Amino acid sequence: MLGSDAELLAATCRAVESCDHVKNQRQAQICMEALAVHLEELNLPAISAFCSLGKFQPKLLLANESVETTAEMMTRMCEIARKNPEADFGIFRDIMVAAGRLGVQPSEEMQHFLAVKISDGISEIRAVRELLQVADAAQRQGCVDYCLMHDVAREAVKLIEIMEIGQLSHLMGIFARQEVYDGEFLEKARERLLCLLAIREKVGMSGPQMLNLMTVVSRLNTSLDPEQEVLDLLCMRAKELIPTFSEINITQLLLAVQKRRPVVGEAIHELMESVMSRDVSAWSPCSAATTFCALSKLSHFSGELAVTCLTVVNKKGVS
């Protein structure tokens, strides 16, 4: 009876996972109460249900005292799945993703085992969302497996033409933090970014997305953008968002630009002019000083903006 009940529970959890999480908090709670019973005798459907809730409602799962969410539990799940001949790629992927979301990693041996299983079956991934989940989970492992990271990069090349700008930015951010420089991926990512930034009207990025992408592009530097084409297009798009940015957002943006050590051309000059359209004299001395420091590291920077920043610092002082 446990098997059939657990299979029903797993299906319910997957349904909850795919729905709006705000509307389904109560359904998730019901699933969790039933899960606590099934975890007494672990089988694949119960593990699948646990992982679905771990991906969908990690905070709710961690806060529930009736469900064990420890490294030992994750290790036990891995061991059970490894010994079960019916366990497929999906179950190992779900265990890794759930462990990352819950912040509780299995033993080092099991982390390595999961990384190998995911690498072996990664070609089964067909959706960008699933690949991003794997990439995020891989970077959260206590022992990051760089073979898996490069396999993710190679698989991303196959899906890159359907990636939206936010998805691409997220994936590049993971690779930048882990210092994964896959040549083919970076080349394709550059082409995709140029296409999205140049063709899509207004790009549709929010301020935070723009700041994140600018930071990632600057961090990857010439590995991604040797001719500075991506940075220049980002500056053109960022110029349109300057009226909506706070002074802190603007300083973050300029710091990201200067980190790239760019050649200051028309796009960057126009970005500076857009910043000057703001009332910089009303900024805090800290923001003004940070902006001046960023400008001082750029060749042929905006003298007018720099003078305005220094004036603010002199008048208001820096605490």
PDB file of C-alpha atoms in Angstrom:
ATOM      1  CA  MET A   1       0.000   0.000   0.000  1.00  0.00           C
ATOM      2  CA  LEU A   2       2.893   2.328   0.777  1.00  0.00           C
ATOM      3  CA  GLY A   3       4.126   2.218  -2.810  1.00  0.00           C
ATOM      4  CA  SER A   4       0.819   3.258  -4.336  1.00  0.00           C
ATOM      5  CA  ASP A   5       0.217   5.958  -1.710  1.00  0.00           C
ATOM      6  CA  ALA A   6       3.745   7.277  -2.165  1.00  0.00           C
ATOM      7  CA  GLU A   7       3.320   7.402  -5.947  1.00  0.00           C
ATOM      8  CA  LEU A   8       0.144   9.429  -5.516  1.00  0.00           C
ATOM      9  CA  LEU A   9       1.956  11.727  -3.101  1.00  0.00           C
ATOM     10  CA  ALA A  10       4.840  12.197  -5.550  1.00  0.00           C
ATOM     11  CA  ALA A  11       2.416  13.102  -8.347  1.00  0.00           C
ATOM     12  CA  THR A  12       0.642  15.575  -6.039  1.00  0.00           C
ATOM     13  CA  CYS A  13       3.923  17.222  -5.052  1.00  0.00           C
ATOM     14  CA  ARG A  14       4.970  17.567  -8.689  1.00  0.00           C
ATOM     15  CA  ALA A  15       1.613  19.178  -9.477  1.00  0.00           C
ATOM     16  CA  VAL A  16       2.076  21.628  -6.605  1.00  0.00           C
ATOM     17  CA  GLU A  17       5.609  22.374  -7.815  1.00  0.00           C
ATOM     18  CA  SER A  18       4.369  23.392 -11.246  1.00  0.00           C
ATOM     19  CA  CYS A  19       1.662  25.719  -9.914  1.00  0.00           C
ATOM     20  CA  ASP A  20       1.720  29.163  -8.363  1.00  0.00           C
ATOM     21  CA  HIS A  21       3.410  28.677  -4.987  1.00  0.00           C
ATOM     22  CA  VAL A  22       1.426  31.420  -3.251  1.00  0.00           C
ATOM     23  CA  LYS A  23      -1.919  29.851  -4.151  1.00  0.00           C
ATOM     24  CA  ASN A  24      -0.748  26.368  -3.193  1.00  0.00           C
ATOM     25  CA  GLN A  25       0.822  26.862   0.233  1.00  0.00           C
ATOM     26  CA  ARG A  26      -1.936  24.864   1.873  1.00  0.00           C
ATOM     27  CA  GLN A  27      -1.642  22.052  -0.676  1.00  0.00           C
ATOM     28  CA  ALA A  28       2.102  21.940  -0.057  1.00  0.00           C
ATOM     29  CA  GLN A  29       1.465  21.699   3.691  1.00  0.00           C
ATOM     30  CA  ILE A  30      -0.903  18.752   3.144  1.00  0.00           C
ATOM     31  CA  CYS A  31       1.718  17.040   0.976  1.00  0.00           C
ATOM     32  CA  MET A  32       4.322  17.576   3.663  1.00  0.00           C
ATOM     33  CA  GLU A  33       2.187  16.048   6.397  1.00  0.00           C
ATOM     34  CA  ALA A  34       1.665  12.949   4.266  1.00  0.00           C
ATOM     35  CA  LEU A  35       5.341  12.893   3.329  1.00  0.00           C
ATOM     36  CA  ALA A  36       6.407  12.657   6.980  1.00  0.00           C
ATOM     37  CA  VAL A  37       4.638   9.282   7.172  1.00  0.00           C
ATOM     38  CA  HIS A  38       6.119   7.920   3.947  1.00  0.00           C
ATOM     39  CA  LEU A  39       9.682   8.916   4.825  1.00  0.00           C
ATOM     40  CA  GLU A  40       9.683   6.283   7.564  1.00  0.00           C
ATOM     41  CA  GLU A  41      10.215   3.750   4.773  1.00  0.00           C
ATOM     42  CA  LEU A  42      11.996   5.465   1.921  1.00  0.00           C
ATOM     43  CA  ASN A  43      11.303   4.424  -1.660  1.00  0.00           C
ATOM     44  CA  LEU A  44      11.733   6.209  -4.973  1.00  0.00           C
ATOM     45  CA  PRO A  45       8.262   7.838  -5.073  1.00  0.00           C
ATOM     46  CA  ALA A  46       8.736   9.175  -1.532  1.00  0.00           C
ATOM     47  CA  ILE A  47      12.173  10.505  -2.466  1.00  0.00           C
ATOM     48  CA  SER A  48      10.660  12.127  -5.574  1.00  0.00           C
ATOM     49  CA  ALA A  49       7.974  13.765  -3.442  1.00  0.00           C
ATOM     50  CA  PHE A  50      10.549  15.032  -0.942  1.00  0.00           C
ATOM     51  CA  CYS A  51      12.655  16.510  -3.743  1.00  0.00           C
ATOM     52  CA  SER A  52       9.657  18.203  -5.380  1.00  0.00           C
ATOM     53  CA  LEU A  53       8.830  19.958  -2.120  1.00  0.00           C
ATOM     54  CA  GLY A  54      12.514  20.701  -1.553  1.00  0.00           C
ATOM     55  CA  LYS A  55      12.686  22.520  -4.891  1.00  0.00           C
ATOM     56  CA  PHE A  56       9.306  24.197  -4.556  1.00  0.00           C
ATOM     57  CA  GLN A  57       8.983  25.051  -0.857  1.00  0.00           C
ATOM     58  CA  PRO A  58      12.422  24.722   0.779  1.00  0.00           C
ATOM     59  CA  LYS A  59      11.657  27.141   3.626  1.00  0.00           C
ATOM     60  CA  LEU A  60       8.397  25.398   4.427  1.00  0.00           C
ATOM     61  CA  LEU A  61      10.118  22.026   4.377  1.00  0.00           C
ATOM     62  CA  LEU A  62      13.012  23.178   6.564  1.00  0.00           C
ATOM     63  CA  ALA A  63      10.604  24.668   9.100  1.00  0.00           C
ATOM     64  CA  ASN A  64       8.579  21.456   9.428  1.00  0.00           C
ATOM     65  CA  GLU A  65       9.881  19.489  12.410  1.00  0.00           C
ATOM     66  CA  SER A  66       8.148  16.286  11.322  1.00  0.00           C
ATOM     67  CA  VAL A  67      10.303  16.011   8.180  1.00  0.00           C
ATOM     68  CA  GLU A  68      14.035  15.413   8.535  1.00  0.00           C
ATOM     69  CA  THR A  69      16.047  17.756   6.311  1.00  0.00           C
ATOM     70  CA  THR A  70      19.661  16.985   7.163  1.00  0.00           C
ATOM     71  CA  ALA A  71      22.810  16.004   5.311  1.00  0.00           C
ATOM     72  CA  GLU A  72      22.346  12.495   6.694  1.00  0.00           C
ATOM     73  CA  MET A  73      18.863  12.288   5.180  1.00  0.00           C
ATOM     74  CA  MET A  74      20.155  13.418   1.771  1.00  0.00           C
ATOM     75  CA  THR A  75      22.957  10.847   1.975  1.00  0.00           C
ATOM     76  CA  ARG A  76      20.457   8.113   2.831  1.00  0.00           C
ATOM     77  CA  MET A  77      18.290   9.086  -0.146  1.00  0.00           C
ATOM     78  CA  CYS A  78      21.315   8.924  -2.463  1.00  0.00           C
ATOM     79  CA  GLU A  79      22.288   5.501  -1.155  1.00  0.00           C
ATOM     80  CA  ILE A  80      18.764   4.127  -1.606  1.00  0.00           C
ATOM     81  CA  ALA A  81      18.489   5.535  -5.136  1.00  0.00           C
ATOM     82  CA  ARG A  82      21.954   4.226  -6.054  1.00  0.00           C
ATOM     83  CA  LYS A  83      21.003   0.691  -5.017  1.00  0.00           C
ATOM     84  CA  ASN A  84      17.667   0.765  -6.850  1.00  0.00           C
ATOM     85  CA  PRO A  85      17.975  -0.383 -10.497  1.00  0.00           C
ATOM     86  CA  GLU A  86      14.796   1.550 -11.350  1.00  0.00           C
ATOM     87  CA  ALA A  87      16.324   4.899 -10.358  1.00  0.00           C
ATOM     88  CA  ASP A  88      16.760   7.042 -13.472  1.00  0.00           C
ATOM     89  CA  PHE A  89      18.529  10.291 -14.314  1.00  0.00           C
ATOM     90  CA  GLY A  90      15.538  12.320 -13.120  1.00  0.00           C
ATOM     91  CA  ILE A  91      15.674  11.084  -9.534  1.00  0.00           C
ATOM     92  CA  PHE A  92      19.401  11.839  -9.177  1.00  0.00           C
ATOM     93  CA  ARG A  93      18.919  15.276 -10.729  1.00  0.00           C
ATOM     94  CA  ASP A  94      16.057  15.996  -8.325  1.00  0.00           C
ATOM     95  CA  ILE A  95      18.121  14.924  -5.305  1.00  0.00           C
ATOM     96  CA  MET A  96      20.962  17.246  -6.298  1.00  0.00           C
ATOM     97  CA  VAL A  97      18.637  20.190  -6.982  1.00  0.00           C
ATOM     98  CA  ALA A  98      16.695  19.677  -3.736  1.00  0.00           C
ATOM     99  CA  ALA A  99      19.934  19.437  -1.742  1.00  0.00           C
ATOM    100  CA  GLY A 100      21.067  22.746  -3.221  1.00  0.00           C
ATOM    101  CA  ARG A 101      17.769  24.465  -2.491  1.00  0.00           C
ATOM    102  CA  LEU A 102      17.671  23.129   1.069  1.00  0.00           C
ATOM    103  CA  GLY A 103      21.321  23.913   1.725  1.00  0.00           C
ATOM    104  CA  VAL A 104      21.957  20.417   3.087  1.00  0.00           C
ATOM    105  CA  GLN A 105      24.482  18.437   1.071  1.00  0.00           C
ATOM    106  CA  PRO A 106      24.982  14.665   1.281  1.00  0.00           C
ATOM    107  CA  SER A 107      28.402  13.174   2.010  1.00  0.00           C
ATOM    108  CA  GLU A 108      31.326  14.049  -0.275  1.00  0.00           C
ATOM    109  CA  GLU A 109      31.201  10.554  -1.732  1.00  0.00           C
ATOM    110  CA  MET A 110      27.527  10.981  -2.630  1.00  0.00           C
ATOM    111  CA  GLN A 111      28.101  14.481  -4.013  1.00  0.00           C
ATOM    112  CA  HIS A 112      30.698  13.042  -6.375  1.00  0.00           C
ATOM    113  CA  PHE A 113      28.361  10.172  -7.269  1.00  0.00           C
ATOM    114  CA  LEU A 114      25.527  12.605  -8.068  1.00  0.00           C
ATOM    115  CA  ALA A 115      27.815  14.783 -10.198  1.00  0.00           C
ATOM    116  CA  VAL A 116      28.897  11.752 -12.243  1.00  0.00           C
ATOM    117  CA  LYS A 117      25.292  10.562 -12.707  1.00  0.00           C
ATOM    118  CA  ILE A 118      24.154  14.029 -13.806  1.00  0.00           C
ATOM    119  CA  SER A 119      27.091  14.356 -16.220  1.00  0.00           C
ATOM    120  CA  ASP A 120      26.308  10.964 -17.727  1.00  0.00           C
ATOM    121  CA  GLY A 121      22.649  11.812 -18.313  1.00  0.00           C
ATOM    122  CA  ILE A 122      22.766  15.550 -18.914  1.00  0.00           C
ATOM    123  CA  SER A 123      21.837  15.148 -22.585  1.00  0.00           C
ATOM    124  CA  GLU A 124      18.353  14.155 -21.388  1.00  0.00           C
ATOM    125  CA  ILE A 125      17.709  17.745 -20.316  1.00  0.00           C
ATOM    126  CA  ARG A 126      15.499  19.498 -22.851  1.00  0.00           C
ATOM    127  CA  ALA A 127      14.364  22.619 -20.976  1.00  0.00           C
ATOM    128  CA  VAL A 128      16.390  25.709 -20.079  1.00  0.00           C
ATOM    129  CA  ARG A 129      14.769  25.846 -16.632  1.00  0.00           C
ATOM    130  CA  GLU A 130      15.972  22.332 -15.799  1.00  0.00           C
ATOM    131  CA  LEU A 131      19.508  23.094 -16.972  1.00  0.00           C
ATOM    132  CA  LEU A 132      19.605  26.240 -14.829  1.00  0.00           C
ATOM    133  CA  GLN A 133      18.443  24.213 -11.823  1.00  0.00           C
ATOM    134  CA  VAL A 134      21.296  21.756 -12.345  1.00  0.00           C
ATOM    135  CA  ALA A 135      23.848  24.559 -12.788  1.00  0.00           C
ATOM    136  CA  ASP A 136      22.655  26.272  -9.620  1.00  0.00           C
ATOM    137  CA  ALA A 137      22.722  22.999  -7.667  1.00  0.00           C
ATOM    138  CA  ALA A 138      26.207  22.160  -8.964  1.00  0.00           C
ATOM    139  CA  GLN A 139      27.655  25.453  -7.722  1.00  0.00           C
ATOM    140  CA  ARG A 140      26.130  24.862  -4.276  1.00  0.00           C
ATOM    141  CA  GLN A 141      27.893  21.538  -3.780  1.00  0.00           C
ATOM    142  CA  GLY A 142      30.504  21.511  -1.050  1.00  0.00           C
ATOM    143  CA  CYS A 143      32.894  19.965  -3.587  1.00  0.00           C
ATOM    144  CA  VAL A 144      32.176  21.682  -6.905  1.00  0.00           C
ATOM    145  CA  ASP A 145      32.649  19.220  -9.770  1.00  0.00           C
ATOM    146  CA  TYR A 146      34.173  21.151 -12.661  1.00  0.00           C
ATOM    147  CA  CYS A 147      33.647  18.289 -15.097  1.00  0.00           C
ATOM    148  CA  LEU A 148      29.915  18.667 -14.450  1.00  0.00           C
ATOM    149  CA  MET A 149      30.166  22.449 -14.818  1.00  0.00           C
ATOM    150  CA  HIS A 150      31.761  22.101 -18.248  1.00  0.00           C
ATOM    151  CA  ASP A 151      29.140  19.513 -19.225  1.00  0.00           C
ATOM    152  CA  VAL A 152      26.469  22.058 -18.258  1.00  0.00           C
ATOM    153  CA  ALA A 153      28.225  24.643 -20.444  1.00  0.00           C
ATOM    154  CA  ARG A 154      28.311  22.278 -23.411  1.00  0.00           C
ATOM    155  CA  GLU A 155      24.640  21.427 -22.954  1.00  0.00           C
ATOM    156  CA  ALA A 156      23.821  25.130 -22.676  1.00  0.00           C
ATOM    157  CA  VAL A 157      25.256  25.657 -26.170  1.00  0.00           C
ATOM    158  CA  LYS A 158      22.469  23.434 -27.534  1.00  0.00           C
ATOM    159  CA  LEU A 159      19.768  25.482 -25.772  1.00  0.00           C
ATOM    160  CA  ILE A 160      21.249  28.946 -26.061  1.00  0.00           C
ATOM    161  CA  GLU A 161      19.073  30.035 -28.995  1.00  0.00           C
ATOM    162  CA  ILE A 162      15.941  29.739 -26.838  1.00  0.00           C
ATOM    163  CA  MET A 163      17.410  31.375 -23.719  1.00  0.00           C
ATOM    164  CA  GLU A 164      15.996  34.685 -22.589  1.00  0.00           C
ATOM    165  CA  ILE A 165      18.371  37.392 -21.435  1.00  0.00           C
ATOM    166  CA  GLY A 166      17.664  36.789 -17.730  1.00  0.00           C
ATOM    167  CA  GLN A 167      18.349  33.062 -18.061  1.00  0.00           C
ATOM    168  CA  LEU A 168      21.575  33.674 -19.951  1.00  0.00           C
ATOM    169  CA  SER A 169      22.696  36.251 -17.402  1.00  0.00           C
ATOM    170  CA  HIS A 170      22.002  33.826 -14.541  1.00  0.00           C
ATOM    171  CA  LEU A 171      23.991  31.030 -16.170  1.00  0.00           C
ATOM    172  CA  MET A 172      26.921  33.297 -17.054  1.00  0.00           C
ATOM    173  CA  GLY A 173      26.920  34.542 -13.460  1.00  0.00           C
ATOM    174  CA  ILE A 174      27.304  30.980 -12.175  1.00  0.00           C
ATOM    175  CA  PHE A 175      30.196  30.314 -14.548  1.00  0.00           C
ATOM    176  CA  ALA A 176      31.860  33.625 -13.644  1.00  0.00           C
ATOM    177  CA  ARG A 177      31.699  32.892  -9.911  1.00  0.00           C
ATOM    178  CA  GLN A 178      33.098  29.391 -10.410  1.00  0.00           C
ATOM    179  CA  GLU A 179      35.673  30.571 -12.976  1.00  0.00           C
ATOM    180  CA  VAL A 180      34.388  28.215 -15.639  1.00  0.00           C
ATOM    181  CA  TYR A 181      35.567  29.565 -18.989  1.00  0.00           C
ATOM    182  CA  ASP A 182      34.203  27.295 -21.692  1.00  0.00           C
ATOM    183  CA  GLY A 183      35.262  28.783 -25.015  1.00  0.00           C
ATOM    184  CA  GLU A 184      32.373  27.507 -27.135  1.00  0.00           C
ATOM    185  CA  PHE A 185      29.768  28.566 -24.577  1.00  0.00           C
ATOM    186  CA  LEU A 186      31.230  32.062 -24.199  1.00  0.00           C
ATOM    187  CA  GLU A 187      31.328  32.540 -27.970  1.00  0.00           C
ATOM    188  CA  LYS A 188      27.698  31.455 -28.356  1.00  0.00           C
ATOM    189  CA  ALA A 189      26.640  33.482 -25.303  1.00  0.00           C
ATOM    190  CA  ARG A 190      28.227  36.588 -26.828  1.00  0.00           C
ATOM    191  CA  GLU A 191      26.381  36.031 -30.116  1.00  0.00           C
ATOM    192  CA  ARG A 192      23.088  35.499 -28.281  1.00  0.00           C
ATOM    193  CA  LEU A 193      23.550  38.608 -26.146  1.00  0.00           C
ATOM    194  CA  LEU A 194      24.350  40.758 -29.171  1.00  0.00           C
ATOM    195  CA  CYS A 195      21.226  39.445 -30.875  1.00  0.00           C
ATOM    196  CA  LEU A 196      18.979  40.063 -27.867  1.00  0.00           C
ATOM    197  CA  LEU A 197      20.403  43.495 -27.095  1.00  0.00           C
ATOM    198  CA  ALA A 198      20.459  44.735 -30.689  1.00  0.00           C
ATOM    199  CA  ILE A 199      17.228  43.337 -32.101  1.00  0.00           C
ATOM    200  CA  ARG A 200      14.715  43.153 -29.271  1.00  0.00           C
ATOM    201  CA  GLU A 201      13.060  46.516 -28.809  1.00  0.00           C
ATOM    202  CA  LYS A 202      13.794  47.940 -25.372  1.00  0.00           C
ATOM    203  CA  VAL A 203      15.112  44.477 -24.373  1.00  0.00           C
ATOM    204  CA  GLY A 204      12.545  44.403 -21.575  1.00  0.00           C
ATOM    205  CA  MET A 205      15.084  44.321 -18.739  1.00  0.00           C
ATOM    206  CA  SER A 206      14.385  45.721 -15.308  1.00  0.00           C
ATOM    207  CA  GLY A 207      16.947  47.829 -13.451  1.00  0.00           C
ATOM    208  CA  PRO A 208      18.158  44.934 -11.244  1.00  0.00           C
ATOM    209  CA  GLN A 209      18.480  42.661 -14.290  1.00  0.00           C
ATOM    210  CA  MET A 210      20.528  45.311 -16.089  1.00  0.00           C
ATOM    211  CA  LEU A 211      22.846  45.754 -13.097  1.00  0.00           C
ATOM    212  CA  ASN A 212      23.289  42.008 -12.750  1.00  0.00           C
ATOM    213  CA  LEU A 213      24.069  41.517 -16.440  1.00  0.00           C
ATOM    214  CA  MET A 214      26.482  44.463 -16.515  1.00  0.00           C
ATOM    215  CA  THR A 215      28.317  43.010 -13.500  1.00  0.00           C
ATOM    216  CA  VAL A 216      28.525  39.550 -15.088  1.00  0.00           C
ATOM    217  CA  VAL A 217      29.755  40.898 -18.436  1.00  0.00           C
ATOM    218  CA  SER A 218      32.432  42.965 -16.688  1.00  0.00           C
ATOM    219  CA  ARG A 219      33.522  40.007 -14.577  1.00  0.00           C
ATOM    220  CA  LEU A 220      33.905  37.749 -17.619  1.00  0.00           C
ATOM    221  CA  ASN A 221      35.731  40.634 -19.299  1.00  0.00           C
ATOM    222  CA  THR A 222      37.518  39.858 -22.568  1.00  0.00           C
ATOM    223  CA  SER A 223      36.753  36.128 -22.258  1.00  0.00           C
ATOM    224  CA  LEU A 224      33.187  36.979 -23.272  1.00  0.00           C
ATOM    225  CA  ASP A 225      33.449  40.367 -24.930  1.00  0.00           C
ATOM    226  CA  PRO A 226      36.870  40.909 -26.560  1.00  0.00           C
ATOM    227  CA  GLU A 227      35.680  43.718 -28.847  1.00  0.00           C
ATOM    228  CA  GLN A 228      33.545  45.441 -26.171  1.00  0.00           C
ATOM    229  CA  GLU A 229      30.443  45.134 -28.353  1.00  0.00           C
ATOM    230  CA  VAL A 230      28.276  43.675 -25.586  1.00  0.00           C
ATOM    231  CA  LEU A 231      29.334  46.327 -23.080  1.00  0.00           C
ATOM    232  CA  ASP A 232      28.582  49.156 -25.513  1.00  0.00           C
ATOM    233  CA  LEU A 233      25.107  47.779 -26.236  1.00  0.00           C
ATOM    234  CA  LEU A 234      24.473  47.384 -22.511  1.00  0.00           C
ATOM    235  CA  CYS A 235      25.492  51.004 -21.955  1.00  0.00           C
ATOM    236  CA  MET A 236      22.989  52.073 -24.624  1.00  0.00           C
ATOM    237  CA  ARG A 237      20.219  50.115 -22.887  1.00  0.00           C
ATOM    238  CA  ALA A 238      21.303  51.267 -19.429  1.00  0.00           C
ATOM    239  CA  LYS A 239      21.062  54.885 -20.582  1.00  0.00           C
ATOM    240  CA  GLU A 240      17.316  54.393 -21.039  1.00  0.00           C
ATOM    241  CA  LEU A 241      16.978  53.128 -17.451  1.00  0.00           C
ATOM    242  CA  ILE A 242      19.007  55.872 -15.746  1.00  0.00           C
ATOM    243  CA  PRO A 243      15.889  57.986 -14.959  1.00  0.00           C
ATOM    244  CA  THR A 244      14.508  55.057 -12.925  1.00  0.00           C
ATOM    245  CA  PHE A 245      17.762  54.276 -11.065  1.00  0.00           C
ATOM    246  CA  SER A 246      18.553  55.341  -7.533  1.00  0.00           C
ATOM    247  CA  GLU A 247      21.917  56.976  -6.861  1.00  0.00           C
ATOM    248  CA  ILE A 248      23.142  53.650  -5.427  1.00  0.00           C
ATOM    249  CA  ASN A 249      22.068  51.838  -8.613  1.00  0.00           C
ATOM    250  CA  ILE A 250      23.975  54.377 -10.705  1.00  0.00           C
ATOM    251  CA  THR A 251      27.166  54.001  -8.675  1.00  0.00           C
ATOM    252  CA  GLN A 252      26.890  50.198  -8.969  1.00  0.00           C
ATOM    253  CA  LEU A 253      26.454  50.535 -12.721  1.00  0.00           C
ATOM    254  CA  LEU A 254      29.482  52.788 -13.159  1.00  0.00           C
ATOM    255  CA  LEU A 255      31.619  50.526 -10.962  1.00  0.00           C
ATOM    256  CA  ALA A 256      30.685  47.575 -13.182  1.00  0.00           C
ATOM    257  CA  VAL A 257      31.578  49.562 -16.312  1.00  0.00           C
ATOM    258  CA  GLN A 258      34.992  50.631 -15.004  1.00  0.00           C
ATOM    259  CA  LYS A 259      35.808  47.089 -13.865  1.00  0.00           C
ATOM    260  CA  ARG A 260      35.841  46.107 -17.553  1.00  0.00           C
ATOM    261  CA  ARG A 261      38.564  48.742 -18.162  1.00  0.00           C
ATOM    262  CA  PRO A 262      36.787  49.717 -21.386  1.00  0.00           C
ATOM    263  CA  VAL A 263      37.745  51.952 -24.249  1.00  0.00           C
ATOM    264  CA  VAL A 264      35.526  54.962 -23.627  1.00  0.00           C
ATOM    265  CA  GLY A 265      33.558  55.483 -26.806  1.00  0.00           C
ATOM    266  CA  GLU A 266      30.247  57.008 -27.824  1.00  0.00           C
ATOM    267  CA  ALA A 267      28.064  54.552 -25.889  1.00  0.00           C
ATOM    268  CA  ILE A 268      29.825  55.195 -22.572  1.00  0.00           C
ATOM    269  CA  HIS A 269      29.914  58.970 -23.153  1.00  0.00           C
ATOM    270  CA  GLU A 270      26.157  58.940 -23.751  1.00  0.00           C
ATOM    271  CA  LEU A 271      25.676  56.931 -20.564  1.00  0.00           C
ATOM    272  CA  MET A 272      27.639  59.586 -18.640  1.00  0.00           C
ATOM    273  CA  GLU A 273      25.506  62.336 -20.162  1.00  0.00           C
ATOM    274  CA  SER A 274      22.403  60.480 -19.048  1.00  0.00           C
ATOM    275  CA  VAL A 275      23.800  60.308 -15.508  1.00  0.00           C
ATOM    276  CA  MET A 276      24.474  64.056 -15.638  1.00  0.00           C
ATOM    277  CA  SER A 277      20.789  64.617 -16.388  1.00  0.00           C
ATOM    278  CA  ARG A 278      20.134  63.510 -12.815  1.00  0.00           C
ATOM    279  CA  ASP A 279      20.502  65.946  -9.925  1.00  0.00           C
ATOM    280  CA  VAL A 280      23.907  64.670  -8.824  1.00  0.00           C
ATOM    281  CA  SER A 281      24.292  67.625  -6.443  1.00  0.00           C
ATOM    282  CA  ALA A 282      21.542  66.074  -4.292  1.00  0.00           C
ATOM    283  CA  TRP A 283      23.428  62.798  -3.885  1.00  0.00           C
ATOM    284  CA  SER A 284      25.010  61.652  -0.663  1.00  0.00           C
ATOM    285  CA  PRO A 285      28.751  62.356  -0.388  1.00  0.00           C
ATOM    286  CA  CYS A 286      29.404  58.594  -0.223  1.00  0.00           C
ATOM    287  CA  SER A 287      27.700  57.967  -3.589  1.00  0.00           C
ATOM    288  CA  ALA A 288      29.453  60.985  -5.101  1.00  0.00           C
ATOM    289  CA  ALA A 289      32.859  59.794  -3.865  1.00  0.00           C
ATOM    290  CA  THR A 290      32.264  56.252  -5.158  1.00  0.00           C
ATOM    291  CA  THR A 291      31.206  57.599  -8.545  1.00  0.00           C
ATOM    292  CA  PHE A 292      34.306  59.807  -8.735  1.00  0.00           C
ATOM    293  CA  CYS A 293      36.554  56.830  -7.938  1.00  0.00           C
ATOM    294  CA  ALA A 294      34.879  54.816 -10.695  1.00  0.00           C
ATOM    295  CA  LEU A 295      35.287  57.679 -13.172  1.00  0.00           C
ATOM    296  CA  SER A 296      38.949  58.201 -12.280  1.00  0.00           C
ATOM    297  CA  LYS A 297      39.742  54.686 -13.524  1.00  0.00           C
ATOM    298  CA  LEU A 298      38.240  55.361 -16.946  1.00  0.00           C
ATOM    299  CA  SER A 299      40.260  56.984 -19.704  1.00  0.00           C
ATOM    300  CA  HIS A 300      38.692  60.155 -21.153  1.00  0.00           C
ATOM    301  CA  PHE A 301      35.961  60.093 -18.524  1.00  0.00           C
ATOM    302  CA  SER A 302      33.300  62.746 -18.047  1.00  0.00           C
ATOM    303  CA  GLY A 303      35.087  65.735 -16.541  1.00  0.00           C
ATOM    304  CA  GLU A 304      31.842  67.577 -15.819  1.00  0.00           C
ATOM    305  CA  LEU A 305      30.406  64.645 -13.878  1.00  0.00           C
ATOM    306  CA  ALA A 306      33.663  64.178 -11.957  1.00  0.00           C
ATOM    307  CA  VAL A 307      33.768  67.862 -10.961  1.00  0.00           C
ATOM    308  CA  THR A 308      30.147  67.710  -9.810  1.00  0.00           C
ATOM    309  CA  CYS A 309      30.917  64.656  -7.666  1.00  0.00           C
ATOM    310  CA  LEU A 310      33.951  66.355  -6.098  1.00  0.00           C
ATOM    311  CA  THR A 311      31.875  69.450  -5.365  1.00  0.00           C
ATOM    312  CA  VAL A 312      29.321  67.316  -3.513  1.00  0.00           C
ATOM    313  CA  VAL A 313      32.076  65.653  -1.480  1.00  0.00           C
ATOM    314  CA  ASN A 314      33.682  69.003  -0.604  1.00  0.00           C
ATOM    315  CA  LYS A 315      30.393  70.583   0.432  1.00  0.00           C
ATOM    316  CA  LYS A 316      28.932  67.684   2.393  1.00  0.00           C
ATOM    317  CA  GLY A 317      32.037  65.748   3.437  1.00  0.00           C
ATOM    318  CA  VAL A 318      32.335  61.972   3.685  1.00  0.00           C
ATOM    319  CA  SER A 319      31.522  60.380   7.014  1.00  0.00           C
TER     320      SER A 319
END
